[in-house]
């Protein structure tokens, strides 16, 4: 099993310290599945972290100014407590998933993306938005094809409208994406989830994977 996680799942989980990421890390280390991470996702997560940090700094400065208006004195917030070192998301992922595999976007055919954008084929929409999603999707399926991956592919993203269609209470890949798989003659089963919590709840035994097995003397 290969698990692929989109940028929006990492948003506000910058250090991967949440319980669900810890369970996922244990699950990957305890089983023969592996994590796939797009180089685009890594760069985008780093950029979003930088943007959120700058936003937080501005909010704190505004808050200090408002407090000063109430106290009629200079009120400051110690900004030195905020992160100052460069944010290396790839290194953070590696610390939790030592054997993660990077999916690179260089193999994506730009002419194909242009045609998909013109014809509003998912992940593109009528307004031609979706370039970043298309890059991520095609880099993933190219990786599966080029590496002759036979495993099931777990695709986790909360951007369901660009990738999935709803089938009763669950989601499945949009027909445009199924067509992409057929074009590459990929027979892998793609299982889709709209949150990490959903994947954990349906696949991971929390008692069994509450720890890394090789670290246990039991």
PDB file of C-alpha atoms in Angstrom:
ATOM      1  CA  UNK A   1       0.000   0.000   0.000  1.00  0.00           C
ATOM      2  CA  UNK A   2       1.195   3.487  -0.926  1.00  0.00           C
ATOM      3  CA  UNK A   3      -0.232   6.463   0.965  1.00  0.00           C
ATOM      4  CA  UNK A   4      -0.296   9.868  -0.745  1.00  0.00           C
ATOM      5  CA  UNK A   5      -1.252  12.977   1.264  1.00  0.00           C
ATOM      6  CA  UNK A   6      -2.173  16.340  -0.233  1.00  0.00           C
ATOM      7  CA  UNK A   7      -0.967  19.714   1.082  1.00  0.00           C
ATOM      8  CA  UNK A   8      -4.287  20.641   2.703  1.00  0.00           C
ATOM      9  CA  UNK A   9      -3.952  17.704   5.131  1.00  0.00           C
ATOM     10  CA  UNK A  10      -0.642  19.090   6.393  1.00  0.00           C
ATOM     11  CA  UNK A  11      -1.995  22.640   6.790  1.00  0.00           C
ATOM     12  CA  UNK A  12      -1.783  23.701  10.465  1.00  0.00           C
ATOM     13  CA  UNK A  13      -0.035  20.395  11.222  1.00  0.00           C
ATOM     14  CA  UNK A  14       3.347  21.901  10.440  1.00  0.00           C
ATOM     15  CA  UNK A  15       5.376  19.675  12.797  1.00  0.00           C
ATOM     16  CA  UNK A  16       3.281  16.493  12.349  1.00  0.00           C
ATOM     17  CA  UNK A  17       2.891  16.155  16.115  1.00  0.00           C
ATOM     18  CA  UNK A  18      -0.843  15.487  16.106  1.00  0.00           C
ATOM     19  CA  UNK A  19      -2.202  12.146  17.287  1.00  0.00           C
ATOM     20  CA  UNK A  20      -3.335  11.089  13.813  1.00  0.00           C
ATOM     21  CA  UNK A  21       0.098  11.716  12.292  1.00  0.00           C
ATOM     22  CA  UNK A  22       1.741   9.790  15.133  1.00  0.00           C
ATOM     23  CA  UNK A  23      -0.588   6.851  14.503  1.00  0.00           C
ATOM     24  CA  UNK A  24       0.109   7.056  10.770  1.00  0.00           C
ATOM     25  CA  UNK A  25       3.854   7.080  11.436  1.00  0.00           C
ATOM     26  CA  UNK A  26       3.571   3.997  13.656  1.00  0.00           C
ATOM     27  CA  UNK A  27       1.322   2.287  11.107  1.00  0.00           C
ATOM     28  CA  UNK A  28       3.787   2.877   8.269  1.00  0.00           C
ATOM     29  CA  UNK A  29       6.738   1.679  10.385  1.00  0.00           C
ATOM     30  CA  UNK A  30       4.815  -1.400  11.545  1.00  0.00           C
ATOM     31  CA  UNK A  31       3.601  -2.489   8.108  1.00  0.00           C
ATOM     32  CA  UNK A  32       4.882  -2.858   4.576  1.00  0.00           C
ATOM     33  CA  UNK A  33       3.111   0.279   3.340  1.00  0.00           C
ATOM     34  CA  UNK A  34       4.986   3.491   2.552  1.00  0.00           C
ATOM     35  CA  UNK A  35       4.311   7.208   2.356  1.00  0.00           C
ATOM     36  CA  UNK A  36       4.530   9.094  -0.944  1.00  0.00           C
ATOM     37  CA  UNK A  37       5.105  12.859  -0.776  1.00  0.00           C
ATOM     38  CA  UNK A  38       5.100  15.142  -3.799  1.00  0.00           C
ATOM     39  CA  UNK A  39       7.934  17.636  -4.138  1.00  0.00           C
ATOM     40  CA  UNK A  40       5.198  20.157  -4.968  1.00  0.00           C
ATOM     41  CA  UNK A  41       3.456  19.363  -1.665  1.00  0.00           C
ATOM     42  CA  UNK A  42       6.719  19.853   0.233  1.00  0.00           C
ATOM     43  CA  UNK A  43       7.374  23.245  -1.381  1.00  0.00           C
ATOM     44  CA  UNK A  44       3.766  24.341  -1.036  1.00  0.00           C
ATOM     45  CA  UNK A  45       3.625  23.374   2.643  1.00  0.00           C
ATOM     46  CA  UNK A  46       6.819  25.327   3.313  1.00  0.00           C
ATOM     47  CA  UNK A  47       5.378  28.343   1.511  1.00  0.00           C
ATOM     48  CA  UNK A  48       2.079  28.141   3.414  1.00  0.00           C
ATOM     49  CA  UNK A  49       3.985  27.878   6.718  1.00  0.00           C
ATOM     50  CA  UNK A  50       5.927  31.029   5.835  1.00  0.00           C
ATOM     51  CA  UNK A  51       2.726  32.841   4.894  1.00  0.00           C
ATOM     52  CA  UNK A  52       0.913  31.824   8.092  1.00  0.00           C
ATOM     53  CA  UNK A  53       3.903  32.833  10.211  1.00  0.00           C
ATOM     54  CA  UNK A  54       3.995  36.298   8.622  1.00  0.00           C
ATOM     55  CA  UNK A  55       0.245  36.596   9.110  1.00  0.00           C
ATOM     56  CA  UNK A  56       0.626  35.693  12.790  1.00  0.00           C
ATOM     57  CA  UNK A  57       3.371  38.292  13.259  1.00  0.00           C
ATOM     58  CA  UNK A  58       1.120  41.010  11.829  1.00  0.00           C
ATOM     59  CA  UNK A  59      -1.776  39.913  14.041  1.00  0.00           C
ATOM     60  CA  UNK A  60       0.440  40.016  17.143  1.00  0.00           C
ATOM     61  CA  UNK A  61       1.733  43.479  16.248  1.00  0.00           C
ATOM     62  CA  UNK A  62      -1.847  44.693  15.778  1.00  0.00           C
ATOM     63  CA  UNK A  63      -2.839  43.132  19.092  1.00  0.00           C
ATOM     64  CA  UNK A  64       0.075  44.804  20.886  1.00  0.00           C
ATOM     65  CA  UNK A  65      -1.012  48.136  19.422  1.00  0.00           C
ATOM     66  CA  UNK A  66      -4.597  47.631  20.640  1.00  0.00           C
ATOM     67  CA  UNK A  67      -3.435  46.671  24.134  1.00  0.00           C
ATOM     68  CA  UNK A  68      -1.288  49.805  24.196  1.00  0.00           C
ATOM     69  CA  UNK A  69      -4.372  51.903  23.522  1.00  0.00           C
ATOM     70  CA  UNK A  70      -6.038  50.516  26.657  1.00  0.00           C
ATOM     71  CA  UNK A  71      -2.989  50.887  28.903  1.00  0.00           C
ATOM     72  CA  UNK A  72      -1.759  54.190  27.433  1.00  0.00           C
ATOM     73  CA  UNK A  73       1.717  52.714  27.462  1.00  0.00           C
ATOM     74  CA  UNK A  74       4.027  50.886  25.130  1.00  0.00           C
ATOM     75  CA  UNK A  75       3.032  47.216  25.094  1.00  0.00           C
ATOM     76  CA  UNK A  76       5.291  44.736  23.304  1.00  0.00           C
ATOM     77  CA  UNK A  77       5.154  41.037  22.530  1.00  0.00           C
ATOM     78  CA  UNK A  78       8.362  39.003  22.506  1.00  0.00           C
ATOM     79  CA  UNK A  79       8.582  37.943  18.864  1.00  0.00           C
ATOM     80  CA  UNK A  80      11.735  35.961  19.648  1.00  0.00           C
ATOM     81  CA  UNK A  81       9.478  33.132  20.788  1.00  0.00           C
ATOM     82  CA  UNK A  82       8.310  32.637  17.209  1.00  0.00           C
ATOM     83  CA  UNK A  83      10.266  30.285  14.914  1.00  0.00           C
ATOM     84  CA  UNK A  84      13.383  31.898  13.489  1.00  0.00           C
ATOM     85  CA  UNK A  85      15.064  28.964  11.758  1.00  0.00           C
ATOM     86  CA  UNK A  86      14.267  27.973   8.192  1.00  0.00           C
ATOM     87  CA  UNK A  87      11.285  25.614   7.995  1.00  0.00           C
ATOM     88  CA  UNK A  88      12.378  22.354   6.311  1.00  0.00           C
ATOM     89  CA  UNK A  89       9.226  20.309   5.827  1.00  0.00           C
ATOM     90  CA  UNK A  90      11.053  17.512   4.007  1.00  0.00           C
ATOM     91  CA  UNK A  91      13.269  16.971   7.048  1.00  0.00           C
ATOM     92  CA  UNK A  92      10.225  16.916   9.337  1.00  0.00           C
ATOM     93  CA  UNK A  93       8.508  14.295   7.176  1.00  0.00           C
ATOM     94  CA  UNK A  94      11.711  12.238   7.157  1.00  0.00           C
ATOM     95  CA  UNK A  95      11.879  12.305  10.966  1.00  0.00           C
ATOM     96  CA  UNK A  96       8.469  10.586  11.181  1.00  0.00           C
ATOM     97  CA  UNK A  97       8.621   8.560   7.965  1.00  0.00           C
ATOM     98  CA  UNK A  98      12.301   7.644   7.410  1.00  0.00           C
ATOM     99  CA  UNK A  99      11.555   5.653   4.253  1.00  0.00           C
ATOM    100  CA  UNK A 100       9.146   8.058   2.582  1.00  0.00           C
ATOM    101  CA  UNK A 101       9.398   8.328  -1.190  1.00  0.00           C
ATOM    102  CA  UNK A 102       9.430  11.638  -3.057  1.00  0.00           C
ATOM    103  CA  UNK A 103       7.215  12.008  -6.122  1.00  0.00           C
ATOM    104  CA  UNK A 104       8.816  14.490  -8.521  1.00  0.00           C
ATOM    105  CA  UNK A 105       6.882  16.621 -10.991  1.00  0.00           C
ATOM    106  CA  UNK A 106       9.464  16.836 -13.793  1.00  0.00           C
ATOM    107  CA  UNK A 107       7.880  14.012 -15.756  1.00  0.00           C
ATOM    108  CA  UNK A 108       4.534  15.774 -16.141  1.00  0.00           C
ATOM    109  CA  UNK A 109       3.751  16.663 -19.760  1.00  0.00           C
ATOM    110  CA  UNK A 110       2.850  20.360 -19.824  1.00  0.00           C
ATOM    111  CA  UNK A 111       1.093  20.061 -23.200  1.00  0.00           C
ATOM    112  CA  UNK A 112      -1.234  17.487 -21.676  1.00  0.00           C
ATOM    113  CA  UNK A 113      -2.048  19.916 -18.863  1.00  0.00           C
ATOM    114  CA  UNK A 114      -2.799  22.653 -21.380  1.00  0.00           C
ATOM    115  CA  UNK A 115      -5.262  20.399 -23.192  1.00  0.00           C
ATOM    116  CA  UNK A 116      -6.919  19.358 -19.933  1.00  0.00           C
ATOM    117  CA  UNK A 117      -7.220  22.997 -18.855  1.00  0.00           C
ATOM    118  CA  UNK A 118      -8.814  23.984 -22.187  1.00  0.00           C
ATOM    119  CA  UNK A 119     -11.376  21.192 -21.944  1.00  0.00           C
ATOM    120  CA  UNK A 120     -11.925  21.594 -18.179  1.00  0.00           C
ATOM    121  CA  UNK A 121     -10.913  18.009 -17.418  1.00  0.00           C
ATOM    122  CA  UNK A 122     -10.451  17.375 -13.702  1.00  0.00           C
ATOM    123  CA  UNK A 123      -8.665  18.506 -11.649  1.00  0.00           C
ATOM    124  CA  UNK A 124      -9.188  21.594 -13.851  1.00  0.00           C
ATOM    125  CA  UNK A 125     -12.531  23.359 -13.664  1.00  0.00           C
ATOM    126  CA  UNK A 126     -14.390  25.662 -16.062  1.00  0.00           C
ATOM    127  CA  UNK A 127     -12.351  28.703 -14.997  1.00  0.00           C
ATOM    128  CA  UNK A 128      -9.095  26.789 -15.703  1.00  0.00           C
ATOM    129  CA  UNK A 129      -8.145  26.728 -12.045  1.00  0.00           C
ATOM    130  CA  UNK A 130      -6.455  23.538 -10.945  1.00  0.00           C
ATOM    131  CA  UNK A 131      -2.923  23.685 -12.354  1.00  0.00           C
ATOM    132  CA  UNK A 132      -1.320  22.822  -9.033  1.00  0.00           C
ATOM    133  CA  UNK A 133      -3.754  19.947  -8.447  1.00  0.00           C
ATOM    134  CA  UNK A 134      -3.159  18.649 -11.964  1.00  0.00           C
ATOM    135  CA  UNK A 135       0.617  18.709 -11.454  1.00  0.00           C
ATOM    136  CA  UNK A 136       0.265  16.728  -8.221  1.00  0.00           C
ATOM    137  CA  UNK A 137      -2.173  14.209  -9.712  1.00  0.00           C
ATOM    138  CA  UNK A 138      -0.178  13.525 -12.883  1.00  0.00           C
ATOM    139  CA  UNK A 139       3.143  13.335 -11.042  1.00  0.00           C
ATOM    140  CA  UNK A 140       1.564  10.699  -8.791  1.00  0.00           C
ATOM    141  CA  UNK A 141       0.175   8.515 -11.564  1.00  0.00           C
ATOM    142  CA  UNK A 142       3.391   8.923 -13.598  1.00  0.00           C
ATOM    143  CA  UNK A 143       5.314   7.704 -10.549  1.00  0.00           C
ATOM    144  CA  UNK A 144       3.029   4.683 -10.227  1.00  0.00           C
ATOM    145  CA  UNK A 145       3.483   3.898 -13.927  1.00  0.00           C
ATOM    146  CA  UNK A 146       7.239   4.516 -14.165  1.00  0.00           C
ATOM    147  CA  UNK A 147       8.012   2.488 -11.014  1.00  0.00           C
ATOM    148  CA  UNK A 148       5.616  -0.321 -11.958  1.00  0.00           C
ATOM    149  CA  UNK A 149       3.861   0.055  -8.611  1.00  0.00           C
ATOM    150  CA  UNK A 150       1.291  -2.714  -8.095  1.00  0.00           C
ATOM    151  CA  UNK A 151       0.122  -1.646  -4.618  1.00  0.00           C
ATOM    152  CA  UNK A 152      -3.188  -0.052  -3.761  1.00  0.00           C
ATOM    153  CA  UNK A 153      -2.896   3.741  -3.684  1.00  0.00           C
ATOM    154  CA  UNK A 154      -4.387   5.690  -0.792  1.00  0.00           C
ATOM    155  CA  UNK A 155      -5.164   9.268  -1.854  1.00  0.00           C
ATOM    156  CA  UNK A 156      -5.976  11.651   1.028  1.00  0.00           C
ATOM    157  CA  UNK A 157      -7.148  15.200   0.318  1.00  0.00           C
ATOM    158  CA  UNK A 158      -9.939  17.412   1.599  1.00  0.00           C
ATOM    159  CA  UNK A 159     -10.113  19.049  -1.836  1.00  0.00           C
ATOM    160  CA  UNK A 160     -12.803  16.571  -2.814  1.00  0.00           C
ATOM    161  CA  UNK A 161     -14.548  18.743  -5.425  1.00  0.00           C
ATOM    162  CA  UNK A 162     -11.519  18.738  -7.758  1.00  0.00           C
ATOM    163  CA  UNK A 163     -10.724  15.027  -7.512  1.00  0.00           C
ATOM    164  CA  UNK A 164     -13.742  13.043  -6.355  1.00  0.00           C
ATOM    165  CA  UNK A 165     -17.425  12.467  -6.913  1.00  0.00           C
ATOM    166  CA  UNK A 166     -19.731  11.442  -4.103  1.00  0.00           C
ATOM    167  CA  UNK A 167     -21.236   7.977  -4.174  1.00  0.00           C
ATOM    168  CA  UNK A 168     -23.852   7.681  -1.414  1.00  0.00           C
ATOM    169  CA  UNK A 169     -21.850   8.310   1.786  1.00  0.00           C
ATOM    170  CA  UNK A 170     -18.400   7.747   0.267  1.00  0.00           C
ATOM    171  CA  UNK A 171     -16.248   9.290  -2.450  1.00  0.00           C
ATOM    172  CA  UNK A 172     -14.604   7.865  -5.547  1.00  0.00           C
ATOM    173  CA  UNK A 173     -12.314   9.231  -8.235  1.00  0.00           C
ATOM    174  CA  UNK A 174     -13.912  11.491 -10.821  1.00  0.00           C
ATOM    175  CA  UNK A 175     -14.348   9.859 -14.242  1.00  0.00           C
ATOM    176  CA  UNK A 176     -11.753  12.225 -15.781  1.00  0.00           C
ATOM    177  CA  UNK A 177      -9.164  10.813 -13.374  1.00  0.00           C
ATOM    178  CA  UNK A 178     -10.252   7.255 -14.071  1.00  0.00           C
ATOM    179  CA  UNK A 179      -9.657   8.045 -17.745  1.00  0.00           C
ATOM    180  CA  UNK A 180      -6.118   9.161 -16.860  1.00  0.00           C
ATOM    181  CA  UNK A 181      -5.503   5.805 -15.163  1.00  0.00           C
ATOM    182  CA  UNK A 182      -6.829   3.918 -18.175  1.00  0.00           C
ATOM    183  CA  UNK A 183      -4.595   5.941 -20.504  1.00  0.00           C
ATOM    184  CA  UNK A 184      -1.547   4.743 -18.553  1.00  0.00           C
ATOM    185  CA  UNK A 185      -3.005   1.234 -18.271  1.00  0.00           C
ATOM    186  CA  UNK A 186      -2.895   1.438 -14.475  1.00  0.00           C
ATOM    187  CA  UNK A 187      -4.910  -1.227 -12.705  1.00  0.00           C
ATOM    188  CA  UNK A 188      -4.128  -0.130  -9.154  1.00  0.00           C
ATOM    189  CA  UNK A 189      -7.045   0.368  -6.821  1.00  0.00           C
ATOM    190  CA  UNK A 190      -7.175   4.017  -5.783  1.00  0.00           C
ATOM    191  CA  UNK A 191      -8.872   4.408  -2.407  1.00  0.00           C
ATOM    192  CA  UNK A 192      -9.848   7.981  -1.601  1.00  0.00           C
ATOM    193  CA  UNK A 193     -10.285   9.703   1.755  1.00  0.00           C
ATOM    194  CA  UNK A 194     -11.189  13.297   2.587  1.00  0.00           C
ATOM    195  CA  UNK A 195      -9.253  13.436   5.874  1.00  0.00           C
ATOM    196  CA  UNK A 196      -6.460  11.675   7.697  1.00  0.00           C
ATOM    197  CA  UNK A 197      -8.919  11.026  10.538  1.00  0.00           C
ATOM    198  CA  UNK A 198     -11.161   9.098   8.163  1.00  0.00           C
ATOM    199  CA  UNK A 199      -8.286   6.951   6.896  1.00  0.00           C
ATOM    200  CA  UNK A 200      -7.076   6.227  10.432  1.00  0.00           C
ATOM    201  CA  UNK A 201     -10.589   5.406  11.622  1.00  0.00           C
ATOM    202  CA  UNK A 202     -11.251   2.943   8.806  1.00  0.00           C
ATOM    203  CA  UNK A 203      -7.829   1.283   8.514  1.00  0.00           C
ATOM    204  CA  UNK A 204      -5.643   1.669  11.590  1.00  0.00           C
ATOM    205  CA  UNK A 205      -6.096  -0.322  14.811  1.00  0.00           C
ATOM    206  CA  UNK A 206      -5.163   2.337  17.360  1.00  0.00           C
ATOM    207  CA  UNK A 207      -4.304  -0.195  20.076  1.00  0.00           C
ATOM    208  CA  UNK A 208      -2.114  -2.252  17.740  1.00  0.00           C
ATOM    209  CA  UNK A 209      -0.328   0.764  16.269  1.00  0.00           C
ATOM    210  CA  UNK A 210      -0.137   2.893  19.389  1.00  0.00           C
ATOM    211  CA  UNK A 211       3.581   2.141  19.411  1.00  0.00           C
ATOM    212  CA  UNK A 212       6.307   1.015  17.020  1.00  0.00           C
ATOM    213  CA  UNK A 213       6.500  -2.749  17.307  1.00  0.00           C
ATOM    214  CA  UNK A 214      10.255  -3.102  17.019  1.00  0.00           C
ATOM    215  CA  UNK A 215      10.639  -0.822  20.046  1.00  0.00           C
ATOM    216  CA  UNK A 216       8.572  -3.120  22.226  1.00  0.00           C
ATOM    217  CA  UNK A 217      10.089  -5.924  24.294  1.00  0.00           C
ATOM    218  CA  UNK A 218       6.711  -7.684  24.350  1.00  0.00           C
TER     219      UNK A 218
END
